[in-house]
Amino acid sequence: MHLFYQPDPHVFELDEEEARHSSKVLRLGSGDMIYVTNGQGLLQKCRLNVQGRKVGYEVVESKLTERRNFAVNMAIAPTRKAERNEWMVEKMTEIGVERIDFVITEHTNPETLNRVVNLTRLNRIAAAAMKQSQQYYMPVITVNNKYEPFIKNVADAVRLIAYVPEQNTVEHVFSKIKKGVATTLLIGPEGDFSPKEVELALESGFQTVSLGPTRLRTETAAVAGCHAVNLAQVL
């Protein structure tokens, strides 16, 4: 199944990058069948019409696919390297995630922020991961969220912060998941959350959870946490 992404359902033509991939990589031509999604659940079966570099299509069948009965929302302090942020967006999208919010914490370096979280590039990576994993909903990605107002406005029924105090134990994230309920999991930066940030999260209804016995990098914790929440929903 060749799946392509066209966010505007009223446009019946692949963009330049998608068109090049269809003709040069997949060697598809006029009359071949493809599938197109708008990233909002719409799935269309289409017949290609190739005219030089332009690749248009005619919709043969169309349906709106249903969303999952739960939502996995990840809030993450960005790492100091762009490729690590991009890697975790790709992997979380493949696993299944509704939102990815990058949150500015006390240990976030503001001087490098715009360089390491490029929204246009992150959306492009998420789109490619969505297609690769045969999904029809794009995650919503936001950047530059200030920590305190962000956590105070999280409305999900289950709000979790991956944080284990020194010489203390907390329950694993598995134990806090409620099936069929939206969950926000907050992942800290390199250097972890400050005590004030943990206190603010707890005051806003977050519960501390563990992701396991080992210390994880931010990007590893994000992917492991995303997978754990998804897995707890289906087991």
mmCIF file of C-alpha atoms in Angstrom:
data_model
loop_
_atom_site.group_PDB
_atom_site.id
_atom_site.type_symbol
_atom_site.label_atom_id
_atom_site.label_comp_id
_atom_site.label_asym_id
_atom_site.label_seq_id
_atom_site.Cartn_x
_atom_site.Cartn_y
_atom_site.Cartn_z
ATOM 1 C CA MET A 1 0.000 0.000 0.000
ATOM 2 C CA HIS A 2 1.631 3.244 -1.166
ATOM 3 C CA LEU A 3 0.480 5.955 1.256
ATOM 4 C CA PHE A 4 0.995 9.655 0.547
ATOM 5 C CA TYR A 5 0.304 12.806 2.535
ATOM 6 C CA GLN A 6 -1.688 15.776 1.253
ATOM 7 C CA PRO A 7 -2.945 17.950 4.134
ATOM 8 C CA ASP A 8 -5.494 19.831 1.991
ATOM 9 C CA PRO A 9 -8.380 17.502 1.013
ATOM 10 C CA HIS A 10 -9.428 19.972 -1.704
ATOM 11 C CA VAL A 11 -6.107 19.674 -3.554
ATOM 12 C CA PHE A 12 -5.788 16.639 -5.810
ATOM 13 C CA GLU A 13 -2.081 16.795 -6.495
ATOM 14 C CA LEU A 14 0.997 15.588 -4.632
ATOM 15 C CA ASP A 15 3.510 18.194 -3.545
ATOM 16 C CA GLU A 16 6.932 18.302 -5.190
ATOM 17 C CA GLU A 17 8.631 15.958 -2.722
ATOM 18 C CA GLU A 18 5.794 13.407 -2.730
ATOM 19 C CA ALA A 19 5.541 13.581 -6.529
ATOM 20 C CA ARG A 20 9.264 12.910 -6.924
ATOM 21 C CA HIS A 21 9.034 9.952 -4.539
ATOM 22 C CA SER A 22 6.094 8.438 -6.435
ATOM 23 C CA SER A 23 7.685 8.683 -9.884
ATOM 24 C CA LYS A 24 11.430 8.437 -9.283
ATOM 25 C CA VAL A 25 11.580 6.049 -6.301
ATOM 26 C CA LEU A 26 8.422 3.957 -6.612
ATOM 27 C CA ARG A 27 8.252 4.364 -10.423
ATOM 28 C CA LEU A 28 4.498 4.794 -10.395
ATOM 29 C CA GLY A 29 2.713 6.125 -13.480
ATOM 30 C CA SER A 30 -0.689 7.200 -14.717
ATOM 31 C CA GLY A 31 -3.378 4.693 -13.848
ATOM 32 C CA ASP A 32 -1.562 3.276 -10.822
ATOM 33 C CA MET A 33 -3.460 3.261 -7.546
ATOM 34 C CA ILE A 34 -2.240 4.978 -4.387
ATOM 35 C CA TYR A 35 -3.697 5.988 -1.022
ATOM 36 C CA VAL A 36 -3.689 9.560 0.260
ATOM 37 C CA THR A 37 -4.329 10.839 3.786
ATOM 38 C CA ASN A 38 -4.719 14.384 5.064
ATOM 39 C CA GLY A 39 -3.351 13.469 8.498
ATOM 40 C CA GLN A 40 -6.776 14.080 10.026
ATOM 41 C CA GLY A 41 -8.178 10.603 9.525
ATOM 42 C CA LEU A 42 -9.247 10.930 5.895
ATOM 43 C CA LEU A 43 -8.129 8.019 3.714
ATOM 44 C CA GLN A 44 -8.588 8.192 -0.047
ATOM 45 C CA LYS A 45 -7.962 5.539 -2.687
ATOM 46 C CA CYS A 46 -6.764 7.382 -5.782
ATOM 47 C CA ARG A 47 -5.810 6.841 -9.411
ATOM 48 C CA LEU A 48 -2.659 8.658 -10.522
ATOM 49 C CA ASN A 49 -2.450 11.092 -13.433
ATOM 50 C CA VAL A 50 1.196 11.899 -14.145
ATOM 51 C CA GLN A 51 2.005 14.872 -16.381
ATOM 52 C CA GLY A 52 5.733 15.523 -16.378
ATOM 53 C CA ARG A 53 6.771 16.592 -12.893
ATOM 54 C CA LYS A 54 3.185 17.122 -11.794
ATOM 55 C CA VAL A 55 1.474 14.146 -10.188
ATOM 56 C CA GLY A 56 -2.264 14.554 -9.821
ATOM 57 C CA TYR A 57 -4.829 12.011 -8.791
ATOM 58 C CA GLU A 58 -8.522 11.161 -9.009
ATOM 59 C CA VAL A 59 -10.256 10.006 -5.839
ATOM 60 C CA VAL A 60 -11.912 6.612 -6.341
ATOM 61 C CA GLU A 61 -12.924 5.836 -2.764
ATOM 62 C CA SER A 62 -12.904 7.914 0.398
ATOM 63 C CA LYS A 63 -13.539 7.237 4.075
ATOM 64 C CA LEU A 64 -12.936 8.866 7.431
ATOM 65 C CA THR A 65 -11.117 6.531 9.812
ATOM 66 C CA GLU A 66 -11.898 6.579 13.525
ATOM 67 C CA ARG A 67 -9.529 7.873 16.167
ATOM 68 C CA ARG A 68 -8.387 5.634 18.996
ATOM 69 C CA ASN A 69 -10.537 5.603 22.124
ATOM 70 C CA PHE A 70 -7.625 7.023 24.128
ATOM 71 C CA ALA A 71 -4.995 9.718 23.609
ATOM 72 C CA VAL A 72 -1.275 9.668 24.384
ATOM 73 C CA ASN A 73 0.078 13.183 24.843
ATOM 74 C CA MET A 74 3.801 13.673 25.444
ATOM 75 C CA ALA A 75 5.229 16.848 26.989
ATOM 76 C CA ILE A 76 9.013 16.964 26.733
ATOM 77 C CA ALA A 77 11.853 19.323 27.579
ATOM 78 C CA PRO A 78 13.910 19.466 24.357
ATOM 79 C CA THR A 79 17.392 18.030 24.301
ATOM 80 C CA ARG A 80 20.395 20.163 23.317
ATOM 81 C CA LYS A 81 20.764 18.436 19.954
ATOM 82 C CA ALA A 82 18.291 18.744 17.094
ATOM 83 C CA GLU A 83 18.838 15.200 15.830
ATOM 84 C CA ARG A 84 17.784 13.736 19.179
ATOM 85 C CA ASN A 85 14.555 15.740 19.216
ATOM 86 C CA GLU A 86 13.874 14.689 15.636
ATOM 87 C CA TRP A 87 14.582 11.034 16.417
ATOM 88 C CA MET A 88 12.118 10.946 19.306
ATOM 89 C CA VAL A 89 9.399 12.674 17.234
ATOM 90 C CA GLU A 90 9.872 10.045 14.539
ATOM 91 C CA LYS A 91 9.756 7.098 16.943
ATOM 92 C CA MET A 92 6.847 8.377 19.045
ATOM 93 C CA THR A 93 4.849 8.993 15.873
ATOM 94 C CA GLU A 94 5.503 5.431 14.732
ATOM 95 C CA ILE A 95 4.407 4.064 18.109
ATOM 96 C CA GLY A 96 1.313 6.267 18.293
ATOM 97 C CA VAL A 97 0.951 9.718 19.826
ATOM 98 C CA GLU A 98 -1.708 12.423 19.600
ATOM 99 C CA ARG A 99 0.327 15.425 20.799
ATOM 100 C CA ILE A 100 3.995 16.261 21.259
ATOM 101 C CA ASP A 101 4.555 19.479 23.216
ATOM 102 C CA PHE A 102 8.090 20.778 23.742
ATOM 103 C CA VAL A 103 8.239 22.542 27.111
ATOM 104 C CA ILE A 104 10.816 25.107 28.266
ATOM 105 C CA THR A 105 12.174 24.260 31.719
ATOM 106 C CA GLU A 106 14.780 25.859 33.979
ATOM 107 C CA HIS A 107 17.474 23.650 32.450
ATOM 108 C CA THR A 108 16.503 24.429 28.846
ATOM 109 C CA ASN A 109 19.128 26.484 26.998
ATOM 110 C CA PRO A 110 17.184 29.405 25.411
ATOM 111 C CA GLU A 111 20.082 30.325 23.118
ATOM 112 C CA THR A 112 19.876 27.063 21.201
ATOM 113 C CA LEU A 113 16.110 26.529 21.409
ATOM 114 C CA ASN A 114 15.165 27.686 17.895
ATOM 115 C CA ARG A 115 17.969 25.615 16.408
ATOM 116 C CA VAL A 116 17.136 22.338 18.143
ATOM 117 C CA VAL A 117 13.322 22.452 17.749
ATOM 118 C CA ASN A 118 12.473 23.456 14.191
ATOM 119 C CA LEU A 119 8.696 23.045 13.906
ATOM 120 C CA THR A 120 8.628 22.840 10.114
ATOM 121 C CA ARG A 121 11.211 20.069 10.082
ATOM 122 C CA LEU A 122 9.571 18.219 12.983
ATOM 123 C CA ASN A 123 6.224 18.212 11.156
ATOM 124 C CA ARG A 124 7.903 16.868 8.031
ATOM 125 C CA ILE A 125 9.512 14.068 10.042
ATOM 126 C CA ALA A 126 6.199 13.265 11.743
ATOM 127 C CA ALA A 127 4.444 13.093 8.364
ATOM 128 C CA ALA A 128 7.018 10.633 7.024
ATOM 129 C CA ALA A 129 6.738 8.510 10.182
ATOM 130 C CA MET A 130 2.944 8.547 9.969
ATOM 131 C CA LYS A 131 3.058 7.226 6.400
ATOM 132 C CA GLN A 132 5.737 4.649 7.166
ATOM 133 C CA SER A 133 3.699 3.246 10.053
ATOM 134 C CA GLN A 134 0.466 3.263 8.007
ATOM 135 C CA GLN A 135 -1.423 5.722 10.190
ATOM 136 C CA TYR A 136 -3.881 8.423 9.156
ATOM 137 C CA TYR A 137 -3.610 10.950 11.972
ATOM 138 C CA MET A 138 -0.694 13.354 12.346
ATOM 139 C CA PRO A 139 0.344 14.260 15.884
ATOM 140 C CA VAL A 140 -0.053 17.901 16.847
ATOM 141 C CA ILE A 141 3.396 19.325 17.613
ATOM 142 C CA THR A 142 3.956 22.555 19.545
ATOM 143 C CA VAL A 143 7.177 24.244 20.622
ATOM 144 C CA ASN A 144 8.295 26.994 23.006
ATOM 145 C CA ASN A 145 5.699 26.197 25.683
ATOM 146 C CA LYS A 146 6.558 27.902 28.972
ATOM 147 C CA TYR A 147 6.557 25.345 31.771
ATOM 148 C CA GLU A 148 4.237 26.813 34.409
ATOM 149 C CA PRO A 149 1.325 27.964 32.198
ATOM 150 C CA PHE A 150 1.596 24.776 30.171
ATOM 151 C CA ILE A 151 1.211 22.326 33.061
ATOM 152 C CA LYS A 152 -1.548 24.413 34.621
ATOM 153 C CA ASN A 153 -3.577 24.083 31.418
ATOM 154 C CA VAL A 154 -3.231 20.324 30.921
ATOM 155 C CA ALA A 155 -6.769 18.964 31.158
ATOM 156 C CA ASP A 156 -6.181 15.240 30.594
ATOM 157 C CA ALA A 157 -7.665 12.979 33.258
ATOM 158 C CA VAL A 158 -4.299 11.263 33.820
ATOM 159 C CA ARG A 159 -1.327 13.614 34.298
ATOM 160 C CA LEU A 160 2.056 12.047 34.969
ATOM 161 C CA ILE A 161 5.579 13.339 35.484
ATOM 162 C CA ALA A 162 8.537 10.985 35.052
ATOM 163 C CA TYR A 163 10.452 11.802 38.187
ATOM 164 C CA VAL A 164 11.924 9.665 40.968
ATOM 165 C CA PRO A 165 13.259 11.516 44.044
ATOM 166 C CA GLU A 166 16.629 10.393 45.360
ATOM 167 C CA GLN A 167 16.459 7.466 47.807
ATOM 168 C CA ASN A 168 12.781 7.048 47.068
ATOM 169 C CA THR A 169 10.625 4.827 44.917
ATOM 170 C CA VAL A 170 7.491 5.625 42.957
ATOM 171 C CA GLU A 171 5.152 3.387 40.999
ATOM 172 C CA HIS A 172 5.843 2.475 37.392
ATOM 173 C CA VAL A 173 3.907 4.362 34.730
ATOM 174 C CA PHE A 174 1.976 1.139 33.953
ATOM 175 C CA SER A 175 0.183 1.333 37.280
ATOM 176 C CA LYS A 176 -1.240 4.806 36.626
ATOM 177 C CA ILE A 177 -2.789 4.316 33.193
ATOM 178 C CA LYS A 178 -6.584 4.199 32.896
ATOM 179 C CA LYS A 179 -7.909 2.488 29.792
ATOM 180 C CA GLY A 180 -9.839 4.652 27.367
ATOM 181 C CA VAL A 181 -8.626 7.840 29.059
ATOM 182 C CA ALA A 182 -6.328 10.577 27.730
ATOM 183 C CA THR A 183 -2.891 10.682 29.360
ATOM 184 C CA THR A 184 -0.216 13.374 29.435
ATOM 185 C CA LEU A 185 3.285 12.200 30.339
ATOM 186 C CA LEU A 186 5.847 14.875 31.192
ATOM 187 C CA ILE A 187 9.519 14.103 30.468
ATOM 188 C CA GLY A 188 12.307 16.219 31.960
ATOM 189 C CA PRO A 189 15.461 17.741 30.487
ATOM 190 C CA GLU A 190 19.103 16.808 30.747
ATOM 191 C CA GLY A 191 19.736 17.667 34.389
ATOM 192 C CA ASP A 192 16.149 16.778 35.322
ATOM 193 C CA PHE A 193 13.401 18.989 36.685
ATOM 194 C CA SER A 194 14.129 21.515 39.407
ATOM 195 C CA PRO A 195 12.452 20.975 42.814
ATOM 196 C CA LYS A 196 10.193 23.967 42.084
ATOM 197 C CA GLU A 197 9.093 22.453 38.760
ATOM 198 C CA VAL A 198 8.241 19.140 40.432
ATOM 199 C CA GLU A 199 6.260 20.983 43.105
ATOM 200 C CA LEU A 200 4.331 22.977 40.475
ATOM 201 C CA ALA A 201 3.497 19.774 38.600
ATOM 202 C CA LEU A 202 2.199 18.076 41.736
ATOM 203 C CA GLU A 203 0.086 21.142 42.547
ATOM 204 C CA SER A 204 -1.383 20.906 39.041
ATOM 205 C CA GLY A 205 -2.546 17.316 39.522
ATOM 206 C CA PHE A 206 0.436 15.436 38.121
ATOM 207 C CA GLN A 207 1.591 12.196 39.742
ATOM 208 C CA THR A 208 5.220 11.077 39.814
ATOM 209 C CA VAL A 209 5.985 7.839 37.976
ATOM 210 C CA SER A 210 9.010 5.699 37.166
ATOM 211 C CA LEU A 211 10.047 4.460 33.710
ATOM 212 C CA GLY A 212 12.219 1.695 35.139
ATOM 213 C CA PRO A 213 15.315 1.096 37.263
ATOM 214 C CA THR A 214 17.875 2.739 34.957
ATOM 215 C CA ARG A 215 18.611 6.390 34.254
ATOM 216 C CA LEU A 216 17.507 7.289 30.724
ATOM 217 C CA ARG A 217 18.415 10.077 28.339
ATOM 218 C CA THR A 218 15.573 12.500 27.614
ATOM 219 C CA GLU A 219 14.913 11.092 24.140
ATOM 220 C CA THR A 220 15.055 7.488 25.388
ATOM 221 C CA ALA A 221 12.691 8.303 28.250
ATOM 222 C CA ALA A 222 10.255 9.946 25.837
ATOM 223 C CA VAL A 223 10.112 6.946 23.509
ATOM 224 C CA ALA A 224 10.004 4.432 26.390
ATOM 225 C CA GLY A 225 7.259 6.416 28.107
ATOM 226 C CA CYS A 226 5.217 6.741 24.926
ATOM 227 C CA HIS A 227 5.474 3.008 24.325
ATOM 228 C CA ALA A 228 4.574 2.196 27.942
ATOM 229 C CA VAL A 229 1.402 4.304 27.866
ATOM 230 C CA ASN A 230 0.327 2.779 24.547
ATOM 231 C CA LEU A 231 1.060 -0.736 25.775
ATOM 232 C CA ALA A 232 -0.831 -0.243 29.045
ATOM 233 C CA GLN A 233 -3.895 0.791 27.035
ATOM 234 C CA VAL A 234 -4.058 -2.412 24.994
ATOM 235 C CA LEU A 235 -2.928 -5.097 27.438
#
